C-alpha atoms as a printed R data frame, in Angstrom:
   type eleno elety resid chain resno       x       y       z
1  ATOM     1    CA   UNK     A     1 178.750 -47.328 101.875
2  ATOM     2    CA   UNK     A     2 177.673 -49.431 104.811
3  ATOM     3    CA   UNK     A     3 177.615 -53.207 105.101
4  ATOM     4    CA   UNK     A     4 174.363 -54.394 106.678
5  ATOM     5    CA   UNK     A     5 174.149 -57.803 108.348
6  ATOM     6    CA   UNK     A     6 170.976 -59.752 107.575
7  ATOM     7    CA   UNK     A     7 171.567 -62.648 109.965
8  ATOM     8    CA   UNK     A     8 168.167 -62.171 111.603
9  ATOM     9    CA   UNK     A     9 166.397 -62.613 108.262
10 ATOM    10    CA   UNK     A    10 168.329 -65.795 107.469
11 ATOM    11    CA   UNK     A    11 167.592 -67.196 110.936
12 ATOM    12    CA   UNK     A    12 163.880 -66.544 110.384
13 ATOM    13    CA   UNK     A    13 164.001 -68.259 106.966
14 ATOM    14    CA   UNK     A    14 165.645 -71.301 108.546
15 ATOM    15    CA   UNK     A    15 163.371 -71.337 111.602
16 ATOM    16    CA   UNK     A    16 166.381 -71.176 113.909
17 ATOM    17    CA   UNK     A    17 166.990 -69.082 117.001
18 ATOM    18    CA   UNK     A    18 170.155 -67.180 117.754
19 ATOM    19    CA   UNK     A    19 170.678 -69.432 120.772
20 ATOM    20    CA   UNK     A    20 170.444 -72.550 118.617
21 ATOM    21    CA   UNK     A    21 172.932 -71.141 116.102
22 ATOM    22    CA   UNK     A    22 175.253 -70.194 118.962
23 ATOM    23    CA   UNK     A    23 175.289 -73.767 120.223
24 ATOM    24    CA   UNK     A    24 175.779 -75.246 116.755
25 ATOM    25    CA   UNK     A    25 178.743 -73.048 115.771
26 ATOM    26    CA   UNK     A    26 180.255 -72.771 119.279
27 ATOM    27    CA   UNK     A    27 180.204 -68.980 119.298
28 ATOM    28    CA   UNK     A    28 178.954 -67.089 122.324
29 ATOM    29    CA   UNK     A    29 175.440 -65.740 122.187
30 ATOM    30    CA   UNK     A    30 176.836 -62.296 123.024
31 ATOM    31    CA   UNK     A    31 179.152 -62.304 119.998
32 ATOM    32    CA   UNK     A    32 176.398 -63.493 117.652
33 ATOM    33    CA   UNK     A    33 174.091 -60.830 119.047
34 ATOM    34    CA   UNK     A    34 176.692 -58.143 118.333
35 ATOM    35    CA   UNK     A    35 176.952 -59.438 114.787
36 ATOM    36    CA   UNK     A    36 173.174 -59.654 114.334
37 ATOM    37    CA   UNK     A    37 172.564 -56.103 115.529
38 ATOM    38    CA   UNK     A    38 175.202 -54.701 113.185
39 ATOM    39    CA   UNK     A    39 177.508 -53.523 115.973
40 ATOM    40    CA   UNK     A    40 180.395 -55.782 114.954
41 ATOM    41    CA   UNK     A    41 183.371 -54.093 113.319
42 ATOM    42    CA   UNK     A    42 184.769 -57.299 111.806
43 ATOM    43    CA   UNK     A    43 184.116 -61.002 111.398
44 ATOM    44    CA   UNK     A    44 186.628 -63.811 111.005
45 ATOM    45    CA   UNK     A    45 186.334 -65.934 107.898
46 ATOM    46    CA   UNK     A    46 186.243 -69.045 110.082
47 ATOM    47    CA   UNK     A    47 183.236 -67.623 111.946
48 ATOM    48    CA   UNK     A    48 181.508 -66.674 108.711
49 ATOM    49    CA   UNK     A    49 182.213 -70.139 107.330
50 ATOM    50    CA   UNK     A    50 180.738 -71.837 110.409
51 ATOM    51    CA   UNK     A    51 177.597 -69.692 110.299
52 ATOM    52    CA   UNK     A    52 177.117 -70.319 106.574
53 ATOM    53    CA   UNK     A    53 177.644 -74.037 107.035
54 ATOM    54    CA   UNK     A    54 174.953 -74.270 109.723
55 ATOM    55    CA   UNK     A    55 172.487 -71.997 107.915
56 ATOM    56    CA   UNK     A    56 173.271 -73.633 104.549
57 ATOM    57    CA   UNK     A    57 173.788 -70.296 102.843
58 ATOM    58    CA   UNK     A    58 176.439 -68.189 101.153
59 ATOM    59    CA   UNK     A    59 178.228 -65.241 102.825
60 ATOM    60    CA   UNK     A    60 176.367 -62.857 100.521
61 ATOM    61    CA   UNK     A    61 173.095 -64.141 101.970
62 ATOM    62    CA   UNK     A    62 174.106 -62.736 105.355
63 ATOM    63    CA   UNK     A    63 175.194 -59.249 104.343
64 ATOM    64    CA   UNK     A    64 174.469 -56.514 101.853
65 ATOM    65    CA   UNK     A    65 175.848 -53.114 101.077
66 ATOM    66    CA   UNK     A    66 173.747 -49.982 101.351
67 ATOM    67    CA   UNK     A    67 174.715 -46.402 100.609
68 ATOM    68    CA   UNK     A    68 175.190 -44.099 103.586
69 ATOM    69    CA   UNK     A    69 172.405 -41.579 104.008
70 ATOM    70    CA   UNK     A    70 174.943 -38.782 103.582
71 ATOM    71    CA   UNK     A    71 175.802 -40.099 100.100
72 ATOM    72    CA   UNK     A    72 172.216 -40.019  98.833
């Protein structure tokens, strides 16, 4: 199974840019970009909490689990 980050979809729903979110949660644009593109290996709960607070969403709104292609 793979966890897929859907941050870009939530940003679009909220009409917010990655740069704006970066400024609001005090996380570098580079780190948010890594998260958004799915290249992050981990995320701190404090970071997840800050993102959810600013986007007014739940953690499950930002990620989903999909089966690996090899498992299908």
